[in-house]
Amino acid sequence: MDFRMSVAEAISAQTELAAAEVAELLEVPKNAEMGDLAFPCFRLAKVLRKAPPAIAAELASSITLPEGVKSAVATGAYVNFTFDPAAESRSVIERIYAEGARYGGSDFGAGRHVCIDYSSVNIAKPMHMGHLPSTVIGNALYRIYRHMGFTPVGINHLGDWGTQFGKMIWAYKAWGDRATIEQGGVDELVKLYVRFHQEATPEMEDEARAWFKKIEDNDPEAMKLFTWFKEITLKEVHEIYELMGIHFDSWAGESFYNDKMGRVVDELREKNLLKLDQGAQIVDLADYKMPPCIILRSDGATLYATRDIAAAFYRKDTYDFYKCLYVVATQQNLHFRQWFKVVELMGHEWAKDLEHVAFGMVSGKDGAFSTRAGNMVKLRDVLTAAIEKTRAIMLEKSPNLENPDKVARDVGVGALVWNSLYNGRIKDVVFDWDTVLNFDGETGPYVQYTHARACSVLRKQQPEGEADYSLLTDAESRELIGELAAFPDAVKEAMEKNEPYLVSRRVMAIAQSFNRFYYQQRIMADDAALRNARLTLTDATRRVLAIGLDLVGLAAPERM
């Protein structure tokens, strides 16, 4: 039984509100003594022309209580509903068992695609800490939308176009060594690129532009080197993505759309949206209080906006997306507002389905993750350090830990991921080793350790047969069951708002609640029936923690 929907349907029968609308309005009281669910009557005041407290009183006295709901009491403008503890426990835990790995999910998105553009690495450059938020937010959204029944399409929109590749070819031909680059990878390519900028002359710049023109013209030598640079970069980033458990369905980058921009320019001309401005072709957005969106430069070259519009057309044609999300930093707000508006002015109603999922900055306590002398802290180095630090901590706590390398990887990587997903996207993240790797704070390792603790209990004894849910009446059990019941709403809201932190926060609340239950109530009670009920609750918690961790991209170790 879904208690929220049962209550919503009962309220709907007494009002003019649809059950689905009522379900959205229902709240969980902050004070558990006020009940398990509360319905605010403000929405009905205009319709019924009565004060909300009067409506609440009438509703509480007239409503037919659903099975398992003990009471409905008017408190001010709210009707507070209290559930029968045994009925709620049975309802929540049996639903967790019945739905299995799908708990908290739905078929809402069945038959619909959501394109998610995230991470977007640059060819011939290393992944750095600035890539972390986009990568982990996008990955979490991919998993959350999939859990809600959608077919997500993870897109890594590679930065693989521009004059910098002409510079790379010039530098390689002048100073490069194939064996050195094969061994040193992207770091060696970066050295060549930096040296070019340090020593560049007008003649070198001209020759570099000529090499990029050869790439545009599909010259065999230029394309061979360009393709090689991509292969070296992708080999390295694939290793990082594999370490983090990140998946993409498409690697179509900027170069993929090189022959697809003519359609955009032609359509803009046909619809009289292009204007000539100092030699450039623009779409004037002054009426929308934005600078013009430049489509073609004075030399005829396209810009990011042109490519992004072409990519959006391709994605709509290919996937007929329900939404197309762009997980990109807040600094690009104007860029997305501009070209989204251009698509709208072109008359495409699906422009409303384009969404910029913005996020804040990531830095260290001392600013160590901001640019210094043209260098960024490499993501690979931070991941390696996190794993090494975690391994040392774990072996100190558990010297005989099985498979310490895998556990250290799962927990070290998880600590970094969690740090980026525990607050709202727009909030700037300050990275701090002591906080991130704390097994006791509101961190990834804390939740993972809680999951491992539940697994440890269940290794001693598994629940057997049907539990007597009437025995789960203590405050800690009641609180934990309430947190487990709230998990599906958190997943749904995370999808609706594109905010993975809502899942992280709910998972943390479940972990904290379980630990209170663990310390205050003896799970391995002498009484067999009570022990079985508590083991059943422990098993249900383990299952939901594993689902929640997976949704935000963390592993769920069974031993730590």
XYZ file of C-alpha atoms in Angstrom, residues 333-556:
224
model
C 24.641 31.037 -18.464
C 24.487 33.787 -21.072
C 25.724 31.522 -23.862
C 22.919 29.029 -23.275
C 20.247 31.698 -22.797
C 21.279 33.212 -26.131
C 21.236 30.158 -28.324
C 18.165 28.655 -26.603
C 16.375 31.894 -27.519
C 17.629 31.631 -31.113
C 16.134 28.116 -31.429
C 12.870 29.474 -30.016
C 12.870 32.377 -32.504
C 13.392 29.848 -35.294
C 9.955 28.515 -34.361
C 10.941 25.173 -32.843
C 8.569 24.425 -29.960
C 11.077 21.962 -28.492
C 13.293 24.906 -27.528
C 11.478 24.728 -24.169
C 12.967 21.255 -23.651
C 16.553 22.550 -23.726
C 17.836 23.026 -20.175
C 21.111 24.398 -18.861
C 21.955 22.432 -15.698
C 24.408 24.915 -14.205
C 26.833 24.328 -11.341
C 29.234 26.358 -9.196
C 33.010 26.372 -8.840
C 35.152 23.697 -7.210
C 38.267 24.789 -5.325
C 40.489 23.849 -2.385
C 40.600 25.537 1.010
C 43.654 27.459 -0.166
C 42.395 27.923 -3.707
C 44.626 25.080 -4.935
C 42.131 24.002 -7.592
C 42.052 27.328 -9.388
C 44.369 28.109 -12.279
C 48.006 28.704 -11.343
C 50.550 29.668 -13.949
C 48.301 28.169 -16.621
C 48.065 24.804 -14.868
C 45.088 23.014 -13.314
C 45.142 20.225 -10.737
C 44.711 17.037 -12.769
C 41.721 14.880 -11.968
C 43.774 11.701 -12.307
C 46.225 12.949 -9.644
C 43.394 13.823 -7.238
C 41.716 10.435 -7.766
C 45.014 8.626 -7.187
C 45.675 10.627 -4.012
C 42.134 9.977 -2.738
C 42.537 6.231 -3.249
C 45.959 6.161 -1.570
C 44.770 8.208 1.412
C 41.691 6.010 1.773
C 43.742 2.831 1.613
C 45.994 4.056 4.428
C 43.014 5.027 6.601
C 41.209 1.745 6.014
C 44.191 -0.503 6.670
C 44.778 1.369 9.925
C 41.149 0.724 10.953
C 40.889 -2.806 9.477
C 44.357 -4.380 8.977
C 42.845 -7.671 7.796
C 40.442 -6.108 5.295
C 39.754 -8.336 2.274
C 40.565 -6.857 -1.141
C 41.809 -3.501 0.232
C 42.713 -2.143 -3.215
C 39.154 -2.433 -4.542
C 37.606 -1.084 -1.357
C 40.066 1.845 -1.303
C 39.180 2.638 -4.903
C 35.427 2.443 -4.275
C 35.600 4.592 -1.146
C 38.283 7.050 -2.321
C 36.530 7.749 -5.616
C 33.183 7.790 -3.826
C 34.439 10.426 -1.393
C 35.274 12.769 -4.274
C 31.990 12.136 -6.069
C 29.905 12.632 -2.913
C 31.689 15.909 -2.155
C 30.369 17.295 -5.448
C 26.841 15.959 -4.986
C 25.961 16.738 -1.376
C 24.920 20.341 -1.956
C 22.789 22.091 -4.550
C 24.457 22.403 -7.959
C 24.866 26.173 -7.860
C 26.713 26.159 -4.539
C 30.485 26.477 -4.873
C 32.283 23.415 -3.513
C 35.362 23.760 -1.301
C 37.375 20.553 -1.383
C 38.968 19.508 1.917
C 40.662 16.127 2.415
C 39.881 15.945 6.138
C 36.165 16.452 5.547
C 35.840 14.288 2.457
C 37.608 11.226 3.919
C 35.958 11.464 7.328
C 34.162 8.198 8.119
C 31.975 9.959 10.684
C 30.867 13.187 8.972
C 28.234 13.734 6.301
C 30.463 12.151 3.662
C 30.421 9.363 1.127
C 32.599 7.066 3.272
C 30.128 7.473 6.161
C 27.224 6.211 4.028
C 29.310 3.435 2.495
C 30.449 2.367 5.964
C 26.824 2.313 7.123
C 25.962 -0.010 4.220
C 28.911 -2.241 5.143
C 27.731 -2.225 8.787
C 24.275 -3.450 7.742
C 25.921 -6.166 5.610
C 28.029 -7.204 8.601
C 24.914 -7.652 10.762
C 23.225 -9.709 8.071
C 26.263 -11.962 7.658
C 25.638 -13.089 11.244
C 22.000 -13.905 10.543
C 19.508 -13.357 7.743
C 15.820 -12.607 8.417
C 13.654 -15.697 8.113
C 10.005 -15.762 7.106
C 7.518 -12.946 7.563
C 8.378 -10.331 10.143
C 6.027 -9.307 12.941
C 5.849 -5.615 12.078
C 3.906 -4.786 15.227
C 7.192 -5.175 17.111
C 8.821 -2.214 15.299
C 7.274 0.418 17.543
C 10.346 2.025 19.124
C 11.204 5.616 18.122
C 14.340 4.663 16.165
C 12.550 2.027 14.079
C 9.673 4.394 13.368
C 12.057 7.143 12.274
C 14.033 4.795 10.018
C 10.893 3.464 8.337
C 9.777 7.037 7.694
C 13.108 7.833 6.024
C 12.880 4.717 3.847
C 9.322 5.663 2.871
C 10.470 9.139 1.809
C 13.154 7.828 -0.579
C 10.950 7.518 -3.728
C 9.791 11.140 -3.403
C 13.417 12.279 -3.151
C 14.317 10.476 -6.394
C 11.306 11.943 -8.180
C 12.085 15.474 -6.978
C 15.755 15.071 -7.942
C 14.658 14.242 -11.484
C 12.177 17.110 -11.673
C 14.719 19.675 -10.447
C 17.843 18.063 -11.971
C 19.323 18.138 -8.457
C 21.132 14.892 -7.506
C 21.899 16.273 -4.045
C 18.276 15.585 -3.076
C 19.033 11.869 -3.377
C 22.360 12.253 -1.533
C 20.657 14.064 1.355
C 17.946 11.422 1.642
C 20.525 8.620 1.574
C 22.472 10.413 4.311
C 19.294 10.766 6.389
C 18.658 7.012 6.038
C 22.249 6.219 7.050
C 22.094 8.488 10.105
C 18.733 7.082 11.113
C 19.978 3.499 10.754
C 22.995 4.232 12.941
C 20.735 5.619 15.661
C 18.644 2.443 15.367
C 21.829 0.315 15.448
C 23.138 1.906 18.654
C 19.838 2.307 20.519
C 18.165 -1.005 19.668
C 19.811 -4.414 19.988
C 19.270 -5.931 16.539
C 20.340 -9.421 17.644
C 17.719 -9.465 20.411
C 17.205 -12.599 22.475
C 13.544 -12.755 21.461
C 13.438 -14.515 18.071
C 10.429 -12.593 16.715
C 11.882 -9.194 17.693
C 15.283 -10.170 16.274
C 13.693 -11.199 12.979
C 11.726 -7.947 12.700
C 14.867 -5.880 13.296
C 16.889 -7.978 10.857
C 14.169 -7.428 8.245
C 14.371 -3.679 8.790
C 18.180 -3.859 8.574
C 17.962 -5.755 5.277
C 15.469 -3.269 3.843
C 17.805 -0.424 4.834
C 20.785 -2.140 3.218
C 18.855 -2.485 -0.023
C 17.798 1.172 -0.151
C 21.275 2.446 0.772
C 22.720 0.414 -2.116
C 20.145 1.825 -4.538
C 20.716 5.386 -3.342
C 24.500 5.126 -3.526
C 24.270 3.728 -7.054
C 21.977 6.554 -8.180
C 24.621 9.145 -7.301
C 27.464 7.074 -8.724
C 28.995 5.457 -5.624
C 29.784 1.801 -5.003
C 28.245 0.044 -1.993
